[in-house]
XYZ file of C-alpha atoms in Angstrom:
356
model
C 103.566 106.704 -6.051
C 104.814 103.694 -3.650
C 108.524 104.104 -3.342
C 109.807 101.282 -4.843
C 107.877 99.922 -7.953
C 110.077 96.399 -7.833
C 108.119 95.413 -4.198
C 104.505 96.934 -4.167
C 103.176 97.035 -0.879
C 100.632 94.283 -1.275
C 96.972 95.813 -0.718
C 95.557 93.548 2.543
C 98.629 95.551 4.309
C 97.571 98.943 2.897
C 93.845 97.668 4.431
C 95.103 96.459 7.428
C 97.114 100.093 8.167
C 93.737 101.794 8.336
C 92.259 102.923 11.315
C 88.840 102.794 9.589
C 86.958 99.679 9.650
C 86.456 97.868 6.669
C 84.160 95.092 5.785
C 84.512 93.500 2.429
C 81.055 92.170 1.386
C 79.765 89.269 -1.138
C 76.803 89.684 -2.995
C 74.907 87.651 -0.637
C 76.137 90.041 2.405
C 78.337 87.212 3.656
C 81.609 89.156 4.878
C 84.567 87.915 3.211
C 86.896 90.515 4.682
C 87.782 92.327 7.519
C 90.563 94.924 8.875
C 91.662 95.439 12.158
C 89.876 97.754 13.003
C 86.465 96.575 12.186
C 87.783 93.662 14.455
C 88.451 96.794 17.155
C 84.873 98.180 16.304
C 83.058 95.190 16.310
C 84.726 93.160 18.984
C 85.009 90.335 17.002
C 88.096 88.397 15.395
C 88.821 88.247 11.890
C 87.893 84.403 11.985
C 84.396 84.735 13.647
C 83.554 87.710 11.189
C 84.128 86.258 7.721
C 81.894 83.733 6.384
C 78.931 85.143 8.765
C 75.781 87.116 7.257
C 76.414 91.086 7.961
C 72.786 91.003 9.123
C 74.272 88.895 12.071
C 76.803 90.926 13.072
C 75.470 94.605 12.788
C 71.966 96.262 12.338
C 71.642 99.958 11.534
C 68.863 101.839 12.385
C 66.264 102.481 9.496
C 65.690 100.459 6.640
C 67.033 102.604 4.143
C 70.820 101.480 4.925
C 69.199 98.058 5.261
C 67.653 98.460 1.340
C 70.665 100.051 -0.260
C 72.925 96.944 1.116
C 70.662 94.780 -0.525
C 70.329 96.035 -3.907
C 74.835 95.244 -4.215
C 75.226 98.555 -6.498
C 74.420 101.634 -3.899
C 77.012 104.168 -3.686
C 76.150 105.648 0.035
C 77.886 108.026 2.518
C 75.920 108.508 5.690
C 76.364 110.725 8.764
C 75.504 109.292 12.091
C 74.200 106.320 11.802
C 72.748 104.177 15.143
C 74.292 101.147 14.854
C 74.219 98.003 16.777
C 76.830 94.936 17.417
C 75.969 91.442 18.513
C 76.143 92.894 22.287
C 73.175 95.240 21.734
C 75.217 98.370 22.289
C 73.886 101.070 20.434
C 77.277 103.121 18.337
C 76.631 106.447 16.545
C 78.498 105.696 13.473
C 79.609 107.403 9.987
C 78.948 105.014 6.896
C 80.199 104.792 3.761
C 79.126 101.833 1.391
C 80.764 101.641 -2.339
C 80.794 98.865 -5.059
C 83.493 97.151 -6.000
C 84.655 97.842 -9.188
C 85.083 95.006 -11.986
C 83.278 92.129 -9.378
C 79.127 92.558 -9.715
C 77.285 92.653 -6.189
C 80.863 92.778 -4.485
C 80.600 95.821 -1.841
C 82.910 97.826 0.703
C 81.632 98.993 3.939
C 83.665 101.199 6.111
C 82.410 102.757 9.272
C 83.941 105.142 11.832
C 82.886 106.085 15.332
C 82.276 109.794 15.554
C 84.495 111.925 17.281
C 87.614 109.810 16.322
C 88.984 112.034 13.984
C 92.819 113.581 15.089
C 93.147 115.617 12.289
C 94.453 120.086 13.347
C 94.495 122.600 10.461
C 97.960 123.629 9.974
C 99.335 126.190 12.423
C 96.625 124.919 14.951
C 97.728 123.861 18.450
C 96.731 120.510 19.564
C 93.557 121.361 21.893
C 94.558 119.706 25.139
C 97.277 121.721 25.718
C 94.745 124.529 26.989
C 95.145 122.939 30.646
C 98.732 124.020 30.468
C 97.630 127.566 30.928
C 96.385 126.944 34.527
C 98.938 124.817 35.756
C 101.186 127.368 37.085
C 98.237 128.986 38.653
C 96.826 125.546 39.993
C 100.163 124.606 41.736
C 100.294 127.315 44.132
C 97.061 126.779 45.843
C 98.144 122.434 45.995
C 101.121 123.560 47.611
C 99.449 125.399 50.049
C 96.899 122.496 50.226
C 99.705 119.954 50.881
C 101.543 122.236 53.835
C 97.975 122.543 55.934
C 97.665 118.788 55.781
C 101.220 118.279 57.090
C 100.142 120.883 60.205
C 96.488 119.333 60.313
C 98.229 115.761 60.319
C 100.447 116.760 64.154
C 97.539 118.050 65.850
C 94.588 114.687 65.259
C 94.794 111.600 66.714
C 96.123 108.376 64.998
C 92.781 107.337 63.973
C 92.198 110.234 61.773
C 95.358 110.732 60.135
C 94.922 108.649 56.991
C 92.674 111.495 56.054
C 95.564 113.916 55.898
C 97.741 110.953 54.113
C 94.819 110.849 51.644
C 95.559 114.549 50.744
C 98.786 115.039 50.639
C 99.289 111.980 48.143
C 96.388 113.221 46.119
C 97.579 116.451 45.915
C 101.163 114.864 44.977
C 99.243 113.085 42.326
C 97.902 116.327 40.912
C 100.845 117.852 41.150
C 102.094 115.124 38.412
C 98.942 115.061 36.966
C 100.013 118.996 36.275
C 103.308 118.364 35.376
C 102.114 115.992 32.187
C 99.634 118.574 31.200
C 102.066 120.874 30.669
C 103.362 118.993 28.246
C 99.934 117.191 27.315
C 100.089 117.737 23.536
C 103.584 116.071 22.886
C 104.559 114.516 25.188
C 105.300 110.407 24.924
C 102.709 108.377 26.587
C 103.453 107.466 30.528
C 104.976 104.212 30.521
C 103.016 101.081 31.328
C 103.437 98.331 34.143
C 101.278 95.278 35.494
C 98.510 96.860 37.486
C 96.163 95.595 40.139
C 92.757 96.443 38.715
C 91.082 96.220 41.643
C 93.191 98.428 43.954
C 93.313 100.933 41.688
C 89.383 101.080 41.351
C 88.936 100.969 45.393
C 91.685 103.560 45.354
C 89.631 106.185 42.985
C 86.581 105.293 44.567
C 88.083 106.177 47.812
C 89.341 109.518 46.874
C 85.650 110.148 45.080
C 83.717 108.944 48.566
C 86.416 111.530 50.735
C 85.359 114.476 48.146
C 81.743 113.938 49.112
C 79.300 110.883 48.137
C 76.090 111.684 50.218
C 73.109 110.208 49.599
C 74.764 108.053 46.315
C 75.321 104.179 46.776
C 78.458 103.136 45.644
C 78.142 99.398 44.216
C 81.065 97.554 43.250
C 80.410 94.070 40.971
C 84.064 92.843 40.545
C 84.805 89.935 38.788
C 87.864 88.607 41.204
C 89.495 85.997 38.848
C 90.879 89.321 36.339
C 94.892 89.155 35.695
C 96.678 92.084 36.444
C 95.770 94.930 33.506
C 99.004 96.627 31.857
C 98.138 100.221 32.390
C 100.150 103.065 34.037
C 98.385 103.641 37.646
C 98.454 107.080 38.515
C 96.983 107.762 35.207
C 94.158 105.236 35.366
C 93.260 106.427 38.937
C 92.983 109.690 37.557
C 90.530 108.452 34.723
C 88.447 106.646 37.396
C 88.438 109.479 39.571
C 87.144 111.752 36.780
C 84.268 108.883 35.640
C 82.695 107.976 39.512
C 83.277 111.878 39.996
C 81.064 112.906 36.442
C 78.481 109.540 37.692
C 78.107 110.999 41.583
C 77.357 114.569 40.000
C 74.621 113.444 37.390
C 72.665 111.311 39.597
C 73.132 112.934 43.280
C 69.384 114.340 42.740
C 68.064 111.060 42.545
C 66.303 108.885 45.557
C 67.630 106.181 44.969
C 71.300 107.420 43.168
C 73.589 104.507 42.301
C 76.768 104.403 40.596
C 77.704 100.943 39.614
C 81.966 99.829 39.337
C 81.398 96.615 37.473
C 85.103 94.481 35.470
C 84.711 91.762 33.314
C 86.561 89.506 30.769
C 85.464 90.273 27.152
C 86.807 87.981 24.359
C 87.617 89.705 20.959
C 88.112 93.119 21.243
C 91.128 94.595 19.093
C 93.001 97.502 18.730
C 94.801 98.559 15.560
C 97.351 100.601 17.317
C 98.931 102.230 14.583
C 101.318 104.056 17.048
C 102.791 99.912 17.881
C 102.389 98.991 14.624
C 100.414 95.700 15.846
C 96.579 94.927 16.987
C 96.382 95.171 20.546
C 93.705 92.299 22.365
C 91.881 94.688 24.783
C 89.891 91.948 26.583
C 89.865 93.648 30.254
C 86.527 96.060 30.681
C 85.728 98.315 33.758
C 81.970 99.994 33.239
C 81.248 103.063 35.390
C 77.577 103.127 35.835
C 75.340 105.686 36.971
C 71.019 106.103 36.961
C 71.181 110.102 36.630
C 69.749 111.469 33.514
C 72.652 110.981 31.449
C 74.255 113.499 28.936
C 72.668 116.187 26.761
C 71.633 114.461 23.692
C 73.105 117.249 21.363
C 76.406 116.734 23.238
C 76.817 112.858 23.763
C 78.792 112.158 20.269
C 81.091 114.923 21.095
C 81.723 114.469 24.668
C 85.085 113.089 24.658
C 85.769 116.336 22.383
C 87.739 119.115 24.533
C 85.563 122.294 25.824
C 82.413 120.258 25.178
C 80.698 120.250 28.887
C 76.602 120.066 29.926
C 77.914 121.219 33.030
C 76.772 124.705 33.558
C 80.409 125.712 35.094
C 82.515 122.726 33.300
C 85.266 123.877 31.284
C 85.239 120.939 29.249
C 88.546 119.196 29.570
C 87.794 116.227 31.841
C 86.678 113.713 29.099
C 89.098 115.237 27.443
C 91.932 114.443 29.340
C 90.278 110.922 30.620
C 90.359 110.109 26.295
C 94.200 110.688 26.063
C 95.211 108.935 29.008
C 93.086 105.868 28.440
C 94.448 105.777 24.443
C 98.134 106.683 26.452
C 97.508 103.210 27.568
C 96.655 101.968 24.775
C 93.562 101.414 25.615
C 89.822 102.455 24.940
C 86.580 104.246 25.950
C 83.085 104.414 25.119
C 80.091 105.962 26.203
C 76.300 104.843 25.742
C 72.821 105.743 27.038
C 70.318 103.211 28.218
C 67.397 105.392 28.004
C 64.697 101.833 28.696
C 66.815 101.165 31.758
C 67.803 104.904 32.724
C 71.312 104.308 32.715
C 74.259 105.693 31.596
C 77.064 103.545 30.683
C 81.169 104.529 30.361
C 83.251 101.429 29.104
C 87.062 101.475 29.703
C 88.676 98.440 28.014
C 92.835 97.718 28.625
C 95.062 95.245 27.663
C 95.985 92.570 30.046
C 99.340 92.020 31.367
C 101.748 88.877 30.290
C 103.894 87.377 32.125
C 106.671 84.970 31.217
């Protein structure tokens, strides 16, 4: 029952609130309608979506889907479904395509990424909180860490000791890494601050080289024009960290192993951040590439999922945690297998920063 009968909320807010996308579709299959969030999944605004053909924006995979669309009556719900966006990216996606009532050939089609769901039985701890476990156990051991570098750091020569300055700030960063994940499942998100992309790459990268990089070729393809991305740093190093870390471990076996740090502008790209209350343009993209053998199909639409690892000692939690931080930021990730190229592809995409 809405609260107050004498100012019903009007229904393009109620559509706009969900974080669902919706596409509302003529009879012909020219969208007339669109929610933020199919604006977020699609990566196109509202104003390039309607009036275009739906066959021009998306394809699914089969021609079932493709059928029921047609016929402008089908009542369909459909599990992971390979879908693909004007880019060519394949999505694994849940469909759901209804009728509207009272307007013949009128349809609604709402689709959701899998793995997006947020949703704990009552009673039920939020899952990330697991990490919080270890921290007191983890600390110890980077103290310890932290004190040998300081000794290591009197005895070498000037020419060595930004090693030992590399350690003792990482482990300082894990220490506060620790410190959040001890309060991972309720705590309020880091706060956010113009970032140099960049840097903050070259500084991961760095940190991922020191902790051993033989025989993998680290290739950066930056696009130098980028504006500063509003992000909190420490956090997004750690994400970056964890990504070139996952990369250098899946294709180390290889020849010829590459791992690929590629930014770039994208135009379109939305957020519905309920959280804000406001879409969020997310036009900033960093893509961690790597030619290893990419993810256990059973696994790669639950990877982001805690305790879900292919690793045969992984506990599970660094997607995980890399998930939260990035949407801490307000910001988004994606994963996809290139199986005709032999690449796998993670896609980190941030707001930019404003100034003035």
């Amino acid at each position: 029952m809405i609260p107050n009968p004498g100012n019903p909320i009007e229904p393009r807010l109620l559509l706009n609130s969900l974080g669902i996308a919706v596409l509302l579709l003529e009879p012909d299959l020219t969208i007339a309608q669109s929610n933020p969030a199919a604006e977020q999944l699609i990566g196109l605004s509202v104003r390039r979506l309607v009036g275009r053909k739906l066959g021009d924006i998306v394809t699914f995979e089969g021609e079932r889907l493709t059928g029921l669309l047609a016929q402008g009556d089908a009542q369909l719900s459909a599990h992971s479904v390979t879908t693909r966006f004007l880019d060519g990216t394949p999505m694994r996606l849940d469909i759901m395509l209804s009728p509207v009532t009272g307007h013949n050939g009128w349809q609604l089609l709402t689709m959701q990424e899998l793995g997006t769901g947020e949703a704990l039985r009552d009673g039920e701890e939020p899952p990330l909180r697991a990490p919080a476990i270890l921290a007191h156990e983890i600390k110890n051991p980077l103290s310890a860490i932290r004190g040998a570098a300081q000794l290591i750091a009197r005895k070498i020569g000037d020419q060595d000791k930004p090693l030992t300055a590399l350690i003792t700030g990482e482990v300082d960063r894990i220490a506060k890494l620790i410190d959040r994940m001890q309060r991972l499942g309720r705590e309020q998100p880091e706060p956010v601050a113009p970032c140099n992309l960049h840097a903050i790459i070259r500084r991961a990268a760095e940190v991922a080289e020191a902790a051993g990089m033989k025989g993998v070729r680290l290739i950066e393809e930056f696009d130098p024009s980028l504006p500063p991305v509003l992000a909190h740093e420490d956090s997004l190093v750690q994400v970056l960290i964890n990504l070139i870390s996952n990369a250098r471990d899946a294709c180390k076996d290889r020849e010829d192993a590459r791992i690929v740090l590629r930014t770039r502008f994208v135009s379109g790209l939305v957020l519905n951040a309920i959280r804000l209350g406001r879409p969020i343009r997310l036009p900033i993209e960093v893509r961690v590439s790597d030619n290893g053998s990419g993810i256990d199909p059973a696994l790669r639409d639950h990877i982001f999922e805690p305790f879900v690892s292919s690793k045969k000692n992984g506990q599970g939690l660094g997607l995980a945690l890399v998930n939260k931080l990035v949407r801490d930021m307000n910001g988004r990730i994606s994963h996809e297998r290139d199986e005709a190229e032999g690449w796998t592809h993670f896609r980190i995409h941030l707001p930019m920063a404003k100034f003035g």
